[in-house]
Amino acid sequence: MQNQNFESISDTRNKLNEGLVLKQDLNSFLDLRKPSTFLFSMSSDAMEKDGILKGDIVVCRRDLVPADGDIILVSLNGSFYIRIFCDGDDPVLTCSNEAVSDIHINSVSSFELFGVVSSIIRKNRRIKK
């Protein structure tokens, strides 16, 4: 006899397929329709200890002002970096990977903020092509 408190797997799957969970789609949830939102694929393992793995899709927003502790995407001297922003008298970009040096923003000659990371998308199952 089926417990009345639990839905069947097929009922749950149908709700997911129909988009009834949270009654919104991913475009709205991740603000993907905003012109200020863009995606990129993480190409290094520098932020692995901070929860962003190589191959993850990073959702970044240019319309957000970075706050202390936010993960941001920047261009420094022509190279792109994704790091944790630590505000203060001497702002620093850091991460939990001991092999990666902190970057003191005031010591670089060219700095451009590209956006604040708002979400991470990760595939758990790699689909064979």
PDB file of C-alpha atoms in Angstrom:
ATOM      1  CA  MET A   1       0.000   0.000   0.000  1.00  0.00           C
ATOM      2  CA  GLN A   2       1.355   3.415  -1.017  1.00  0.00           C
ATOM      3  CA  ASN A   3       1.898   6.018   1.676  1.00  0.00           C
ATOM      4  CA  GLN A   4      -0.422   8.988   1.022  1.00  0.00           C
ATOM      5  CA  ASN A   5       2.241  11.491   2.133  1.00  0.00           C
ATOM      6  CA  PHE A   6       4.575  10.699  -0.760  1.00  0.00           C
ATOM      7  CA  GLU A   7       4.022  11.300  -4.456  1.00  0.00           C
ATOM      8  CA  SER A   8       4.898   8.604  -6.914  1.00  0.00           C
ATOM      9  CA  ILE A   9       8.063   9.006  -8.944  1.00  0.00           C
ATOM     10  CA  SER A  10       6.018   9.370 -12.139  1.00  0.00           C
ATOM     11  CA  ASP A  11       3.897  12.160 -10.562  1.00  0.00           C
ATOM     12  CA  THR A  12       7.037  14.024  -9.527  1.00  0.00           C
ATOM     13  CA  ARG A  13       8.615  13.510 -12.961  1.00  0.00           C
ATOM     14  CA  ASN A  14       5.460  14.851 -14.643  1.00  0.00           C
ATOM     15  CA  LYS A  15       5.523  17.972 -12.474  1.00  0.00           C
ATOM     16  CA  LEU A  16       9.182  18.542 -13.312  1.00  0.00           C
ATOM     17  CA  ASN A  17       8.538  18.055 -17.044  1.00  0.00           C
ATOM     18  CA  GLU A  18       5.632  20.496 -16.929  1.00  0.00           C
ATOM     19  CA  GLY A  19       7.676  23.132 -15.074  1.00  0.00           C
ATOM     20  CA  LEU A  20       5.389  23.152 -12.050  1.00  0.00           C
ATOM     21  CA  VAL A  21       8.216  22.983  -9.526  1.00  0.00           C
ATOM     22  CA  LEU A  22       8.668  26.506  -8.160  1.00  0.00           C
ATOM     23  CA  LYS A  23       6.299  27.626 -10.947  1.00  0.00           C
ATOM     24  CA  GLN A  24       9.117  29.257 -12.865  1.00  0.00           C
ATOM     25  CA  ASP A  25      11.608  28.376 -15.517  1.00  0.00           C
ATOM     26  CA  LEU A  26      15.390  28.493 -15.353  1.00  0.00           C
ATOM     27  CA  ASN A  27      15.595  31.613 -17.531  1.00  0.00           C
ATOM     28  CA  SER A  28      13.655  33.573 -14.928  1.00  0.00           C
ATOM     29  CA  PHE A  29      15.338  31.946 -11.936  1.00  0.00           C
ATOM     30  CA  LEU A  30      18.854  32.745 -13.223  1.00  0.00           C
ATOM     31  CA  ASP A  31      17.938  36.120 -14.827  1.00  0.00           C
ATOM     32  CA  LEU A  32      19.189  34.822 -18.186  1.00  0.00           C
ATOM     33  CA  ARG A  33      16.952  37.144 -20.175  1.00  0.00           C
ATOM     34  CA  LYS A  34      18.596  40.275 -18.760  1.00  0.00           C
ATOM     35  CA  PRO A  35      21.013  41.914 -21.191  1.00  0.00           C
ATOM     36  CA  SER A  36      23.482  42.282 -18.322  1.00  0.00           C
ATOM     37  CA  THR A  37      23.654  38.512 -17.694  1.00  0.00           C
ATOM     38  CA  PHE A  38      26.157  36.300 -19.479  1.00  0.00           C
ATOM     39  CA  LEU A  39      27.524  32.772 -19.160  1.00  0.00           C
ATOM     40  CA  PHE A  40      30.989  31.325 -19.467  1.00  0.00           C
ATOM     41  CA  SER A  41      32.648  27.994 -18.849  1.00  0.00           C
ATOM     42  CA  MET A  42      35.200  27.754 -16.045  1.00  0.00           C
ATOM     43  CA  SER A  43      38.475  26.784 -17.681  1.00  0.00           C
ATOM     44  CA  SER A  44      40.698  26.223 -14.643  1.00  0.00           C
ATOM     45  CA  ASP A  45      40.587  24.568 -11.244  1.00  0.00           C
ATOM     46  CA  ALA A  46      41.707  27.708  -9.351  1.00  0.00           C
ATOM     47  CA  MET A  47      38.323  28.044  -7.581  1.00  0.00           C
ATOM     48  CA  GLU A  48      37.739  24.316  -6.942  1.00  0.00           C
ATOM     49  CA  LYS A  49      38.035  24.663  -3.149  1.00  0.00           C
ATOM     50  CA  ASP A  50      35.481  27.481  -3.328  1.00  0.00           C
ATOM     51  CA  GLY A  51      32.950  25.269  -5.118  1.00  0.00           C
ATOM     52  CA  ILE A  52      33.519  26.211  -8.770  1.00  0.00           C
ATOM     53  CA  LEU A  53      34.922  23.321 -10.777  1.00  0.00           C
ATOM     54  CA  LYS A  54      36.625  23.265 -14.155  1.00  0.00           C
ATOM     55  CA  GLY A  55      33.868  22.845 -16.767  1.00  0.00           C
ATOM     56  CA  ASP A  56      31.129  24.477 -14.645  1.00  0.00           C
ATOM     57  CA  ILE A  57      28.959  27.069 -16.365  1.00  0.00           C
ATOM     58  CA  VAL A  58      29.214  30.344 -14.470  1.00  0.00           C
ATOM     59  CA  VAL A  59      26.328  32.832 -14.577  1.00  0.00           C
ATOM     60  CA  CYS A  60      27.674  36.352 -14.252  1.00  0.00           C
ATOM     61  CA  ARG A  61      25.812  39.662 -13.959  1.00  0.00           C
ATOM     62  CA  ARG A  62      27.230  43.026 -14.969  1.00  0.00           C
ATOM     63  CA  ASP A  63      24.405  44.948 -13.244  1.00  0.00           C
ATOM     64  CA  LEU A  64      25.452  43.997  -9.697  1.00  0.00           C
ATOM     65  CA  VAL A  65      27.874  46.022  -7.586  1.00  0.00           C
ATOM     66  CA  PRO A  66      30.365  43.695  -5.885  1.00  0.00           C
ATOM     67  CA  ALA A  67      30.231  43.465  -2.104  1.00  0.00           C
ATOM     68  CA  ASP A  68      32.810  42.054   0.270  1.00  0.00           C
ATOM     69  CA  GLY A  69      32.875  38.259  -0.141  1.00  0.00           C
ATOM     70  CA  ASP A  70      31.288  38.180  -3.610  1.00  0.00           C
ATOM     71  CA  ILE A  71      32.865  36.075  -6.336  1.00  0.00           C
ATOM     72  CA  ILE A  72      33.682  38.321  -9.267  1.00  0.00           C
ATOM     73  CA  LEU A  73      35.059  38.094 -12.798  1.00  0.00           C
ATOM     74  CA  VAL A  74      37.800  40.592 -13.610  1.00  0.00           C
ATOM     75  CA  SER A  75      40.332  41.355 -16.294  1.00  0.00           C
ATOM     76  CA  LEU A  76      43.776  42.173 -14.908  1.00  0.00           C
ATOM     77  CA  ASN A  77      46.508  43.259 -17.263  1.00  0.00           C
ATOM     78  CA  GLY A  78      44.665  41.534 -20.129  1.00  0.00           C
ATOM     79  CA  SER A  79      44.001  38.178 -18.376  1.00  0.00           C
ATOM     80  CA  PHE A  80      40.680  37.009 -16.921  1.00  0.00           C
ATOM     81  CA  TYR A  81      40.342  35.845 -13.315  1.00  0.00           C
ATOM     82  CA  ILE A  82      37.460  34.668 -11.172  1.00  0.00           C
ATOM     83  CA  ARG A  83      38.144  35.308  -7.486  1.00  0.00           C
ATOM     84  CA  ILE A  84      36.583  36.288  -4.160  1.00  0.00           C
ATOM     85  CA  PHE A  85      36.490  40.049  -3.649  1.00  0.00           C
ATOM     86  CA  CYS A  86      37.749  41.188  -0.221  1.00  0.00           C
ATOM     87  CA  ASP A  87      36.988  44.880   0.257  1.00  0.00           C
ATOM     88  CA  GLY A  88      38.999  47.203   2.477  1.00  0.00           C
ATOM     89  CA  ASP A  89      41.803  49.771   2.419  1.00  0.00           C
ATOM     90  CA  ASP A  90      43.797  47.394   0.205  1.00  0.00           C
ATOM     91  CA  PRO A  91      41.168  45.417  -1.809  1.00  0.00           C
ATOM     92  CA  VAL A  92      42.278  41.854  -2.535  1.00  0.00           C
ATOM     93  CA  LEU A  93      41.124  39.082  -4.872  1.00  0.00           C
ATOM     94  CA  THR A  94      41.606  35.710  -3.235  1.00  0.00           C
ATOM     95  CA  CYS A  95      40.577  32.055  -3.274  1.00  0.00           C
ATOM     96  CA  SER A  96      40.982  29.003  -1.030  1.00  0.00           C
ATOM     97  CA  ASN A  97      43.537  27.354  -3.316  1.00  0.00           C
ATOM     98  CA  GLU A  98      46.915  27.786  -1.564  1.00  0.00           C
ATOM     99  CA  ALA A  99      48.737  27.423  -4.895  1.00  0.00           C
ATOM    100  CA  VAL A 100      47.046  30.597  -6.219  1.00  0.00           C
ATOM    101  CA  SER A 101      48.449  33.924  -5.031  1.00  0.00           C
ATOM    102  CA  ASP A 102      46.236  36.741  -3.776  1.00  0.00           C
ATOM    103  CA  ILE A 103      45.901  39.690  -6.131  1.00  0.00           C
ATOM    104  CA  HIS A 104      46.098  43.180  -4.621  1.00  0.00           C
ATOM    105  CA  ILE A 105      43.948  45.314  -6.891  1.00  0.00           C
ATOM    106  CA  ASN A 106      45.908  48.507  -6.181  1.00  0.00           C
ATOM    107  CA  SER A 107      49.111  46.866  -7.471  1.00  0.00           C
ATOM    108  CA  VAL A 108      47.883  45.985 -10.972  1.00  0.00           C
ATOM    109  CA  SER A 109      48.232  48.409 -13.850  1.00  0.00           C
ATOM    110  CA  SER A 110      45.000  47.465 -15.646  1.00  0.00           C
ATOM    111  CA  PHE A 111      41.827  46.371 -13.827  1.00  0.00           C
ATOM    112  CA  GLU A 112      38.330  45.891 -15.279  1.00  0.00           C
ATOM    113  CA  LEU A 113      35.362  44.412 -13.441  1.00  0.00           C
ATOM    114  CA  PHE A 114      33.282  42.214 -15.770  1.00  0.00           C
ATOM    115  CA  GLY A 115      30.619  41.150 -13.289  1.00  0.00           C
ATOM    116  CA  VAL A 116      29.489  39.399 -10.141  1.00  0.00           C
ATOM    117  CA  VAL A 117      28.938  35.638 -10.175  1.00  0.00           C
ATOM    118  CA  SER A 118      25.288  34.945  -9.374  1.00  0.00           C
ATOM    119  CA  SER A 119      25.004  31.197 -10.060  1.00  0.00           C
ATOM    120  CA  ILE A 120      26.906  28.074 -11.024  1.00  0.00           C
ATOM    121  CA  ILE A 121      25.525  25.343 -13.301  1.00  0.00           C
ATOM    122  CA  ARG A 122      27.105  21.902 -13.083  1.00  0.00           C
ATOM    123  CA  LYS A 123      26.358  18.714 -14.954  1.00  0.00           C
ATOM    124  CA  ASN A 124      26.470  15.710 -12.664  1.00  0.00           C
ATOM    125  CA  ARG A 125      26.176  13.140 -15.411  1.00  0.00           C
ATOM    126  CA  ARG A 126      28.337  13.484 -18.463  1.00  0.00           C
ATOM    127  CA  ILE A 127      26.307  12.556 -21.529  1.00  0.00           C
ATOM    128  CA  LYS A 128      28.151  10.604 -24.202  1.00  0.00           C
ATOM    129  CA  LYS A 129      27.957  12.046 -27.695  1.00  0.00           C
TER     130      LYS A 129
END
